């Protein structure tokens, strides 16, 4: 069992958390006890990993089968120029160790797939999806739903992004079952309809905005504070600097607002 007591150096490190009445020492201990799996150490995964490590999440799992390339560095800020050619899980683990030695990193240098997703998810308390393809996104959502694990999922386009929190195995305050990812997006788009960032381009700082918001949602879920984005899709338009939110529900109930 994980020792969640905080030593003097951790109390000093997390002092700005601990003085928050909503979080406090008890919330910080919850963060230390948490095991979070991050899918992808790329544009979204980079700020997620950095902020969760800084926040004191005790164990961070990273699943990614890619290596660092020069074109990654415009947005994947956890990696350095010297890391080009290294496995992203190893580069990210080194960066996390330098940022916060109290955080344990579990690298998984492979692609999330139907034959490994369920067993991998079962090792963690919460999953954050920072993947860049629809196959992985739907696999993560379906697996998290079937295994009863909270999922924070995000996506980015050229100048826009979105995120939501999924807990379809629970009911909301009104007693109705929470919606799933497929209630929001029933099926992935046909291949080739949505271009990749390599094809369409992407502004690097956008991934920092959405990834940081994903980290914030994860902290809220772990610590049990605030109102996570369950049944709500938060959307950000970088060019107009506007946020908007839509509500969505389990299909077969009321239509989304």
Short mmCIF file of N, CA, C and O in Angstrom, two decimals, residues 6 9-18 23 27-28 31-32 36 38 45-60 78 92-93 95-105 212 215-216 219 222:
data_model
loop_
_atom_site.label_atom_id
_atom_site.label_comp_id
_atom_site.label_asym_id
_atom_site.label_seq_id
_atom_site.Cartn_x
_atom_site.Cartn_y
_atom_site.Cartn_z
N UNK A 6 3.24 12.88 4.01
CA UNK A 6 4.08 13.86 3.33
C UNK A 6 5.28 14.20 4.20
O UNK A 6 5.13 14.57 5.36
N UNK A 9 10.00 17.90 2.98
CA UNK A 9 10.28 18.50 1.68
C UNK A 9 9.02 18.54 0.81
O UNK A 9 8.83 19.48 0.02
N UNK A 10 8.16 17.54 0.94
CA UNK A 10 6.90 17.54 0.18
C UNK A 10 5.95 18.60 0.71
O UNK A 10 5.25 19.27 -0.07
N UNK A 11 5.91 18.78 2.01
CA UNK A 11 5.06 19.83 2.59
C UNK A 11 5.48 21.20 2.08
O UNK A 11 4.65 22.05 1.74
N UNK A 12 6.79 21.40 1.98
CA UNK A 12 7.29 22.67 1.44
C UNK A 12 6.99 22.79 -0.05
O UNK A 12 6.57 23.85 -0.54
N UNK A 13 7.19 21.71 -0.78
CA UNK A 13 6.96 21.72 -2.24
C UNK A 13 5.51 22.03 -2.58
O UNK A 13 5.21 22.79 -3.52
N UNK A 14 4.59 21.44 -1.83
CA UNK A 14 3.17 21.57 -2.14
C UNK A 14 2.46 22.59 -1.25
O UNK A 14 1.24 22.56 -1.11
N UNK A 15 3.22 23.49 -0.65
CA UNK A 15 2.65 24.43 0.33
C UNK A 15 1.48 25.23 -0.24
O UNK A 15 0.49 25.46 0.46
N UNK A 16 1.58 25.63 -1.53
CA UNK A 16 0.51 26.44 -2.11
C UNK A 16 -0.75 25.62 -2.35
O UNK A 16 -1.85 26.19 -2.46
N UNK A 17 -0.61 24.32 -2.46
CA UNK A 17 -1.78 23.44 -2.51
C UNK A 17 -2.38 23.29 -1.12
O UNK A 17 -3.59 23.37 -0.94
N UNK A 18 -1.52 23.01 -0.17
CA UNK A 18 -1.97 22.63 1.17
C UNK A 18 -2.73 23.75 1.85
O UNK A 18 -3.66 23.50 2.65
N UNK A 23 -8.49 21.92 -0.95
CA UNK A 23 -7.57 20.81 -1.20
C UNK A 23 -6.91 20.35 0.10
O UNK A 23 -7.15 19.25 0.58
N UNK A 27 -6.22 16.47 0.52
CA UNK A 27 -6.25 16.42 -0.94
C UNK A 27 -4.89 16.12 -1.52
O UNK A 27 -4.76 15.37 -2.50
N UNK A 28 -3.84 16.68 -0.92
CA UNK A 28 -2.50 16.41 -1.41
C UNK A 28 -2.13 14.94 -1.22
O UNK A 28 -1.46 14.34 -2.06
N UNK A 31 -3.63 13.01 -4.00
CA UNK A 31 -2.81 13.13 -5.21
C UNK A 31 -1.61 12.19 -5.14
O UNK A 31 -1.26 11.52 -6.12
N UNK A 32 -0.98 12.13 -3.98
CA UNK A 32 0.19 11.27 -3.83
C UNK A 32 -0.18 9.80 -3.99
O UNK A 32 0.59 9.00 -4.54
N UNK A 36 -2.13 7.47 -12.24
CA UNK A 36 -2.74 8.04 -13.43
C UNK A 36 -2.00 7.55 -14.67
O UNK A 36 -0.77 7.63 -14.73
N UNK A 38 -1.37 8.16 -18.63
CA UNK A 38 -1.47 9.17 -19.68
C UNK A 38 -1.20 8.49 -21.02
O UNK A 38 -0.13 7.89 -21.21
N UNK A 45 -0.13 15.29 -24.00
CA UNK A 45 0.47 14.56 -22.89
C UNK A 45 1.58 15.32 -22.20
O UNK A 45 1.78 15.18 -20.99
N UNK A 46 2.31 16.14 -22.95
CA UNK A 46 3.44 16.87 -22.36
C UNK A 46 3.01 17.78 -21.21
O UNK A 46 3.52 17.64 -20.09
N UNK A 47 2.07 18.70 -21.40
CA UNK A 47 1.65 19.54 -20.27
C UNK A 47 0.91 18.75 -19.20
O UNK A 47 1.00 19.08 -18.01
N UNK A 48 0.16 17.72 -19.61
CA UNK A 48 -0.52 16.88 -18.62
C UNK A 48 0.51 16.28 -17.67
O UNK A 48 0.38 16.36 -16.45
N UNK A 49 1.54 15.67 -18.22
CA UNK A 49 2.56 15.02 -17.40
C UNK A 49 3.32 16.03 -16.54
O UNK A 49 3.58 15.78 -15.36
N UNK A 50 3.65 17.17 -17.11
CA UNK A 50 4.38 18.17 -16.35
C UNK A 50 3.58 18.69 -15.17
O UNK A 50 4.10 18.79 -14.05
N UNK A 51 2.32 19.02 -15.40
CA UNK A 51 1.53 19.60 -14.31
C UNK A 51 1.10 18.56 -13.29
O UNK A 51 1.01 18.87 -12.09
N UNK A 52 0.84 17.33 -13.71
CA UNK A 52 0.50 16.31 -12.72
C UNK A 52 1.72 15.93 -11.90
O UNK A 52 1.61 15.66 -10.69
N UNK A 53 2.90 15.90 -12.53
CA UNK A 53 4.12 15.64 -11.77
C UNK A 53 4.38 16.77 -10.78
O UNK A 53 4.69 16.53 -9.61
N UNK A 54 4.24 18.01 -11.22
CA UNK A 54 4.44 19.14 -10.33
C UNK A 54 3.43 19.14 -9.19
O UNK A 54 3.74 19.55 -8.07
N UNK A 55 2.21 18.67 -9.48
CA UNK A 55 1.15 18.65 -8.47
C UNK A 55 1.34 17.55 -7.45
O UNK A 55 0.67 17.54 -6.41
N UNK A 56 2.21 16.59 -7.73
CA UNK A 56 2.47 15.53 -6.77
C UNK A 56 1.67 14.27 -6.94
O UNK A 56 1.51 13.50 -5.98
N UNK A 57 1.15 14.02 -8.15
CA UNK A 57 0.50 12.73 -8.40
C UNK A 57 1.56 11.64 -8.23
O UNK A 57 2.62 11.68 -8.85
N UNK A 58 1.27 10.67 -7.39
CA UNK A 58 2.31 9.73 -6.96
C UNK A 58 2.88 8.84 -8.04
O UNK A 58 4.09 8.58 -8.05
N UNK A 59 2.02 8.36 -8.94
CA UNK A 59 2.49 7.45 -9.99
C UNK A 59 1.89 7.87 -11.32
O UNK A 59 0.66 8.01 -11.44
N UNK A 60 2.74 8.06 -12.31
CA UNK A 60 2.31 8.41 -13.66
C UNK A 60 2.74 7.30 -14.61
O UNK A 60 3.94 7.02 -14.75
N UNK A 78 7.76 18.72 -23.14
CA UNK A 78 8.44 17.89 -22.14
C UNK A 78 9.74 17.33 -22.68
O UNK A 78 10.62 16.92 -21.92
N UNK A 92 10.27 11.56 -21.48
CA UNK A 92 9.32 12.13 -20.54
C UNK A 92 9.65 11.72 -19.11
O UNK A 92 9.55 12.52 -18.17
N UNK A 93 10.05 10.47 -18.92
CA UNK A 93 10.39 9.99 -17.58
C UNK A 93 11.57 10.76 -17.00
O UNK A 93 11.59 11.10 -15.81
N UNK A 95 12.44 13.84 -17.76
CA UNK A 95 11.98 15.20 -17.45
C UNK A 95 11.18 15.22 -16.15
O UNK A 95 11.32 16.13 -15.33
N UNK A 96 10.34 14.21 -15.95
CA UNK A 96 9.53 14.15 -14.73
C UNK A 96 10.42 13.96 -13.52
O UNK A 96 10.23 14.59 -12.47
N UNK A 97 11.43 13.10 -13.65
CA UNK A 97 12.35 12.88 -12.54
C UNK A 97 13.09 14.14 -12.15
O UNK A 97 13.35 14.38 -10.96
N UNK A 98 13.44 14.95 -13.14
CA UNK A 98 14.13 16.21 -12.86
C UNK A 98 13.19 17.23 -12.21
O UNK A 98 13.61 18.05 -11.40
N UNK A 99 11.92 17.16 -12.57
CA UNK A 99 10.93 18.10 -12.03
C UNK A 99 10.52 17.75 -10.61
O UNK A 99 10.43 18.63 -9.73
N UNK A 100 10.24 16.46 -10.37
CA UNK A 100 9.76 16.05 -9.05
C UNK A 100 10.19 14.61 -8.76
O UNK A 100 9.58 13.66 -9.25
N UNK A 101 11.22 14.45 -7.96
CA UNK A 101 11.73 13.10 -7.67
C UNK A 101 10.77 12.26 -6.82
O UNK A 101 11.01 11.06 -6.65
N UNK A 102 9.71 12.85 -6.30
CA UNK A 102 8.74 12.10 -5.51
C UNK A 102 7.75 11.33 -6.38
O UNK A 102 6.95 10.54 -5.85
N UNK A 103 7.77 11.55 -7.68
CA UNK A 103 6.82 10.92 -8.59
C UNK A 103 7.44 9.68 -9.22
O UNK A 103 8.54 9.74 -9.77
N UNK A 104 6.73 8.56 -9.15
CA UNK A 104 7.17 7.33 -9.81
C UNK A 104 6.62 7.31 -11.24
O UNK A 104 5.45 7.65 -11.46
N UNK A 105 7.44 6.92 -12.19
CA UNK A 105 7.02 6.86 -13.59
C UNK A 105 7.06 5.41 -14.06
O UNK A 105 8.04 4.70 -13.83
N UNK A 212 -3.25 21.44 -20.28
CA UNK A 212 -3.29 21.96 -18.92
C UNK A 212 -4.70 21.86 -18.34
O UNK A 212 -4.87 21.53 -17.16
N UNK A 215 -5.17 18.33 -17.22
CA UNK A 215 -4.51 18.11 -15.93
C UNK A 215 -5.36 18.66 -14.80
O UNK A 215 -5.50 18.03 -13.73
N UNK A 216 -5.95 19.83 -15.00
CA UNK A 216 -6.80 20.43 -13.98
C UNK A 216 -8.01 19.55 -13.68
O UNK A 216 -8.38 19.34 -12.51
N UNK A 219 -6.95 16.55 -11.60
CA UNK A 219 -6.72 16.91 -10.20
C UNK A 219 -8.06 17.04 -9.47
O UNK A 219 -8.21 16.57 -8.33
N UNK A 222 -9.43 13.46 -8.86
CA UNK A 222 -8.66 12.74 -7.84
C UNK A 222 -8.94 13.29 -6.45
O UNK A 222 -9.15 12.53 -5.49
#
